[in-house]
Amino acid sequence: MDTTLSTPTTGPRLSHTEITNMASTYSHEWRAVCDKFNNAQDLSEVESRKDPENDPFRSKYKARELLREIYCSLKNFDVGENESVNDEADQRPTEQPVDGGMEEGFGRGHCGDSPAGSRAAKLGAVEYYLGVNHVETEELSAGEEHLMNCMTLLEKCSISPENVSLFIQVRNQLGILWAGRDEIEKAQGFLETAEAMYIRYMKEDGQPPMDLTEFFVAEEEALPQQERTKRFEMAYTHTLYYLAQVYKNLEQYEKAGGYCHSTLQRQLEFNQFIPLEWAINAATLSQYYITKTLYMEGRHCLSAASVIADLAGEVPSEAAAQESEAEAEKRDQLRQKRAEIARCWIKYCLNLLQDAKKLLEDNIGELDMDRQAELRATRLQEEEEKERGRKSAVLFGSSDTFDSICGLEEKVSCVFPVDFEEARAIFLVGQTYVNQAKEYFEMDGHVTDHIEILQDHSALFKALAFFEEDLERRCKMHKRRVDMMEPICKDLNAQYYLLVCRQLQFELAETYYEMMDLKLAVANKQDDLDAHTVKKFNHLCSSSTKFYQMFLDSVRSPEGKWPDKLEDEVLRPALVAKFRVARLHSRLISSSKTVQLENLNRALECYNFVVQYCKDNPEAKSAIETELELSEEMVSLLPLKINRLQANLASSN
Amino acid sequence: MQHQQITHSGDSDSIKVFVRVRPLTQGTGLTTDGDQGLCLSVTSPNTIRLHSKPEPRTFTYDHVADMDITQDSVFSSVAKNIVESCINGYNGTIFAYGQTGSGKTFTMLGPSDFDNFTDDQRGVIPRSFEYLFFLINRESENAKSFLCKCSFIEIYNEQIYDLLDSASASLFLRENIKKGVFVEGAVEKFVTSAAEAYQVLSMGWRNRRVASTSMNRESSRSHAVFTMTLESKETAKEVVNIRTSQLNLVDLAGSERQRDTHTDGSRLKEASSINRSLMCLGQVIMALVDVSNGKSRHICYRDSKLTFLLRDSLGGNAKTYIIANVHPGSKCFGETLSTLQFAQRAKLIKNKAMINEDTQGNVR
């Protein structure tokens, strides 16, 4: 063979001529090989989809035959033609290469683009396709053998633009194969090596490498550089995508999250994505970040999700949807997915507010001024640090979308709010998304979703109320929560929505309880209680009682029987409800001693219930320690008070 | 202050599991024909031992029925109580689960010919109809009146088809504040006797077969849901008391088909090169989000149609029985194991939703 085949020192090394040259003296036979390869590809990827159900692998088997023929021809081409390619038998390593030791196997043996290297790569490619073919036809061990043959052939070569794709893709396949056999660590080894090879290749060489299919095409059909890049990067994206799954299976969630992030980023960068699907994945990833308190990352994912979802196009009008089924489906899809992303945004705002609240509250749940000052001071410093961290983090965006994503990010903060103004800004963003989400998730048709959104809205108000210093205004915020939940709680059919009903009842009871507390705090600042305030206060007390009672009634059997033993899941809420009802009764204000007595007796009854229940079911004690302690105290104190009142009442009569 | 979340799942015992072992038979076309080796034995009325290697494994359920159990006692243990609850206003669901050929249809319907309303071998469904109408007739004597409607749908490939109207296009699931989850536009047929109900069922069942040839789908790949809606009206002292309840009878797709769509285990999902879609990425991320809990988060991926429709039955406000059918032949070991594992997981199904309770009030 021609000696000019050695690597040119300048210019693009990769040359198609070199590869076809090898068989140049056999160009006729080479054409036949290329045709066979095309045929095999077509059978495997197109024809096979039409195979009958009782003969599902017909086309794959035909493709396999062709690949085998190609393999034989290839071996014949080179025999005696190339000195450096000796008989395989003495070259074959005694041990099969096993991946995992990352850099092992790099840069040894033949130059990737030497004739010997080229021959090895071509044979390797056929082995690769044979391997994939066997895996697809459920002959895993035969598949493994072919893929390992490919590895062995490559072992002798250094990485070059001709073979780097093959290096990576054969490892992708082996990764899938071993994961399928439940040997995740083995899969991890192959995939991590593939990852390392990509990184090293890009660092040391970086020109668009040859695609696997190009081993078997005529010169004039070589792929353009751009297409080569695309396919190569795609193969690597798949490596990362498989690694994400591997790490998930190994329960290395942080790593898995990182690889999901990189996969998404690369899909965007190389324009290999379906906008809505991508957006939903990014929005879901944001939820991972917010559960890890990584708000900057969460916000970034959400902004990207919103921007990319917009790339999916305009929502068809209602009229258009009525005209055609396709438009109707598109309309539904777009509206639904955007509403879903809005809901992820709601959770972002909600968690940010709630986490800030947790940081700032004192031991009775009020805003702690010292902590507020502290947080303000440390924040400046933190922001700078975060900015630095940010630069090292992976950012989403292609050239067209990057600015819009950053623009959207600026609309909401990602640091904990410290005062009402800051909290309100986050609240308002959350509220905008609430309204957006409700447009699609209407009550009629999406009951559960709609109510979940309302519950989030209520939670947003609750978190905001924490930052409000004016108690009257705080009370009004809670009133807004009541207004959005109370009507639904009345209409909702408990037979189908028992759990949601209970959630609403409990939350309404707590909200009224909270309002009652606030009213009391306001009243305490005044000198004396006017009749209006008393009326209002009593009204809040009985409303709270009413909803606790509704919740408690839902625990009863349809015949109205109270269960001897509470289910684990309602144990604490039910006992807490009893306890609160007791307190509410003892707080009701009345000038009539008879009514006072009645209320105290009912309170005692409820306290007794809690104490008695825990006596009968000692395992319940741990669930409501504080409440039980207070109940026991009240059970010993209240009778004295009741007796005194009774005596008082008797003497006045 | 502590902030606590409390999970809750209605009646924790709402899901009961009944395992039925079918007898070995010849000539059914199963791969196990002629194979007399057994892979399991029933060790007590609620335990089953699987002869796995190296150690045999024992599974415990609410009830385990061996090969010789009669259709009548299956009905008594599984359905009787549920039908009674339906009359009293509870919702009830009976699922049949298992590998194709493990006896699901036999358990639910009975022998394959359809005019066997008096046949001793008739299955859970005809018996439920009889018992339901027996109870209705009895209750009707006490100033209580009943209205009974049936619908029958099929879920195939995440599409919903109406088996009582084979001409209809696919239907949608919707939710209503009063009615809960329902299939919009599904035909509802009024029935006044067990025979009529059975007629509706067999008509739909025939449609299922028709559909399976016309659209080249196998019945074992689709779920069929037969729903009876019962409305009772009781007038006492001029107060009218109306109650509704639902009885769902569900024939799930063969468990071996479920596996195709299942992504559990360590198997990696491959990238489909055709549409550049990395389909599984979302599931991976979802798994990450599910791990770190305690925070409020939104998951964008929707329930499957079946779980959405039967949400109440799976950990909600309903009485539910799952009948897991298994084939004892040793060649079915793999499928039997996965069915038994599914049935055990089913016991653990609980509604994941929570009651959020903010306990800050307790110190004031």
Short mmCIF file of N, CA and C in Angstrom, two decimals, chain A residues 478-537:
data_model
loop_
_atom_site.label_atom_id
_atom_site.label_comp_id
_atom_site.label_asym_id
_atom_site.label_seq_id
_atom_site.Cartn_x
_atom_site.Cartn_y
_atom_site.Cartn_z
N HIS A 478 -55.37 36.35 56.03
CA HIS A 478 -55.93 35.03 56.34
C HIS A 478 -57.38 34.93 55.89
N LYS A 479 -58.06 36.08 55.96
CA LYS A 479 -59.45 36.09 55.49
C LYS A 479 -59.51 35.74 54.01
N ARG A 480 -58.52 36.20 53.26
CA ARG A 480 -58.48 35.86 51.83
C ARG A 480 -58.35 34.34 51.64
N ARG A 481 -57.60 33.74 52.51
CA ARG A 481 -57.44 32.27 52.42
C ARG A 481 -58.78 31.58 52.67
N VAL A 482 -59.46 32.06 53.70
CA VAL A 482 -60.77 31.48 54.00
C VAL A 482 -61.70 31.64 52.81
N ASP A 483 -61.69 32.84 52.22
CA ASP A 483 -62.60 33.11 51.12
C ASP A 483 -62.37 32.20 49.93
N MET A 484 -61.12 31.82 49.71
CA MET A 484 -60.90 30.96 48.55
C MET A 484 -61.19 29.49 48.83
N MET A 485 -61.12 29.10 50.10
CA MET A 485 -61.30 27.66 50.37
C MET A 485 -62.68 27.27 50.87
N GLU A 486 -63.30 28.17 51.61
CA GLU A 486 -64.56 27.78 52.26
C GLU A 486 -65.65 27.32 51.29
N PRO A 487 -65.88 28.07 50.19
CA PRO A 487 -66.96 27.62 49.30
C PRO A 487 -66.71 26.24 48.71
N ILE A 488 -65.46 25.96 48.40
CA ILE A 488 -65.15 24.66 47.79
C ILE A 488 -65.34 23.55 48.80
N CYS A 489 -64.93 23.82 50.01
CA CYS A 489 -65.03 22.81 51.06
C CYS A 489 -66.50 22.40 51.24
N LYS A 490 -67.39 23.34 51.01
CA LYS A 490 -68.82 23.02 51.17
C LYS A 490 -69.33 22.17 50.02
N ASP A 491 -68.84 22.48 48.79
CA ASP A 491 -69.40 21.82 47.60
C ASP A 491 -68.78 20.47 47.28
N LEU A 492 -67.58 20.27 47.76
CA LEU A 492 -66.83 19.09 47.33
C LEU A 492 -67.44 17.80 47.88
N ASN A 493 -67.60 16.84 47.00
CA ASN A 493 -68.18 15.57 47.39
C ASN A 493 -67.14 14.71 48.13
N ALA A 494 -67.43 14.50 49.41
CA ALA A 494 -66.45 13.80 50.24
C ALA A 494 -66.34 12.33 49.89
N GLN A 495 -67.33 11.82 49.17
CA GLN A 495 -67.26 10.40 48.82
C GLN A 495 -66.11 10.16 47.82
N TYR A 496 -65.87 11.15 46.98
CA TYR A 496 -64.80 10.99 46.00
C TYR A 496 -63.54 11.74 46.38
N TYR A 497 -63.69 12.77 47.21
CA TYR A 497 -62.53 13.61 47.53
C TYR A 497 -62.31 13.68 49.03
N LEU A 498 -62.41 12.56 49.69
CA LEU A 498 -62.31 12.55 51.15
C LEU A 498 -61.04 13.23 51.63
N LEU A 499 -59.94 12.85 51.04
CA LEU A 499 -58.67 13.37 51.52
C LEU A 499 -58.58 14.89 51.33
N VAL A 500 -58.96 15.34 50.14
CA VAL A 500 -58.91 16.78 49.88
C VAL A 500 -59.85 17.51 50.83
N CYS A 501 -61.02 16.94 51.05
CA CYS A 501 -61.97 17.56 51.98
C CYS A 501 -61.32 17.72 53.35
N ARG A 502 -60.69 16.67 53.80
CA ARG A 502 -60.06 16.73 55.12
C ARG A 502 -58.96 17.78 55.17
N GLN A 503 -58.20 17.85 54.09
CA GLN A 503 -57.13 18.86 54.06
C GLN A 503 -57.73 20.26 54.15
N LEU A 504 -58.80 20.48 53.39
CA LEU A 504 -59.42 21.80 53.40
C LEU A 504 -60.03 22.11 54.76
N GLN A 505 -60.71 21.12 55.33
CA GLN A 505 -61.33 21.35 56.64
C GLN A 505 -60.27 21.70 57.68
N PHE A 506 -59.21 20.97 57.66
CA PHE A 506 -58.16 21.20 58.65
C PHE A 506 -57.53 22.57 58.46
N GLU A 507 -57.30 22.90 57.19
CA GLU A 507 -56.65 24.18 56.94
C GLU A 507 -57.58 25.35 57.29
N LEU A 508 -58.85 25.20 56.97
CA LEU A 508 -59.80 26.26 57.34
C LEU A 508 -59.88 26.41 58.85
N ALA A 509 -59.92 25.29 59.54
CA ALA A 509 -59.97 25.33 61.00
C ALA A 509 -58.75 26.08 61.55
N GLU A 510 -57.59 25.76 61.00
CA GLU A 510 -56.36 26.41 61.47
C GLU A 510 -56.34 27.89 61.12
N THR A 511 -56.85 28.21 59.93
CA THR A 511 -56.84 29.62 59.52
C THR A 511 -57.73 30.45 60.45
N TYR A 512 -58.93 29.94 60.75
CA TYR A 512 -59.81 30.65 61.68
C TYR A 512 -59.16 30.75 63.07
N TYR A 513 -58.48 29.72 63.45
CA TYR A 513 -57.80 29.70 64.73
C TYR A 513 -56.75 30.82 64.79
N GLU A 514 -56.02 30.92 63.71
CA GLU A 514 -54.99 31.95 63.57
C GLU A 514 -55.61 33.35 63.63
N MET A 515 -56.72 33.51 62.93
CA MET A 515 -57.40 34.81 62.93
C MET A 515 -57.90 35.15 64.33
N MET A 516 -58.41 34.14 65.01
CA MET A 516 -58.90 34.34 66.37
C MET A 516 -57.74 34.82 67.26
N ASP A 517 -56.59 34.20 67.11
CA ASP A 517 -55.40 34.60 67.87
C ASP A 517 -55.03 36.05 67.60
N LEU A 518 -55.07 36.41 66.31
CA LEU A 518 -54.71 37.77 65.92
C LEU A 518 -55.69 38.79 66.50
N LYS A 519 -56.97 38.46 66.43
CA LYS A 519 -58.00 39.34 66.99
C LYS A 519 -57.77 39.55 68.48
N LEU A 520 -57.41 38.47 69.12
CA LEU A 520 -57.17 38.53 70.56
C LEU A 520 -55.97 39.43 70.86
N ALA A 521 -54.94 39.28 70.07
CA ALA A 521 -53.75 40.10 70.25
C ALA A 521 -54.07 41.57 70.05
N VAL A 522 -54.90 41.87 69.03
CA VAL A 522 -55.29 43.25 68.79
C VAL A 522 -56.13 43.76 69.96
N ALA A 523 -57.07 42.93 70.41
CA ALA A 523 -57.97 43.32 71.49
C ALA A 523 -57.22 43.58 72.77
N ASN A 524 -56.19 42.80 73.02
CA ASN A 524 -55.41 42.96 74.25
C ASN A 524 -54.74 44.31 74.35
N LYS A 525 -54.51 44.91 73.18
CA LYS A 525 -53.87 46.22 73.20
C LYS A 525 -54.88 47.31 73.58
N GLN A 526 -56.18 46.99 73.36
CA GLN A 526 -57.20 47.96 73.71
C GLN A 526 -57.53 47.85 75.19
N ASP A 527 -58.19 48.90 75.71
CA ASP A 527 -58.47 48.89 77.14
C ASP A 527 -59.61 47.95 77.49
N ASP A 528 -60.71 48.12 76.78
CA ASP A 528 -61.79 47.18 77.08
C ASP A 528 -62.40 46.64 75.78
N LEU A 529 -63.02 45.50 75.89
CA LEU A 529 -63.58 44.83 74.73
C LEU A 529 -64.98 45.35 74.45
N ASP A 530 -65.18 45.82 73.22
CA ASP A 530 -66.54 46.24 72.89
C ASP A 530 -67.32 45.03 72.39
N ALA A 531 -68.61 45.17 72.36
CA ALA A 531 -69.50 44.07 71.99
C ALA A 531 -69.18 43.54 70.59
N HIS A 532 -68.86 44.50 69.70
CA HIS A 532 -68.56 44.09 68.33
C HIS A 532 -67.36 43.15 68.25
N THR A 533 -66.31 43.53 68.97
CA THR A 533 -65.09 42.71 68.96
C THR A 533 -65.36 41.33 69.55
N VAL A 534 -66.13 41.32 70.63
CA VAL A 534 -66.45 40.05 71.26
C VAL A 534 -67.20 39.15 70.28
N LYS A 535 -68.14 39.75 69.59
CA LYS A 535 -68.95 38.99 68.64
C LYS A 535 -68.05 38.39 67.55
N LYS A 536 -67.19 39.24 67.06
CA LYS A 536 -66.28 38.82 66.01
C LYS A 536 -65.37 37.68 66.51
N PHE A 537 -64.87 37.88 67.70
CA PHE A 537 -63.97 36.89 68.28
C PHE A 537 -64.68 35.53 68.45
#
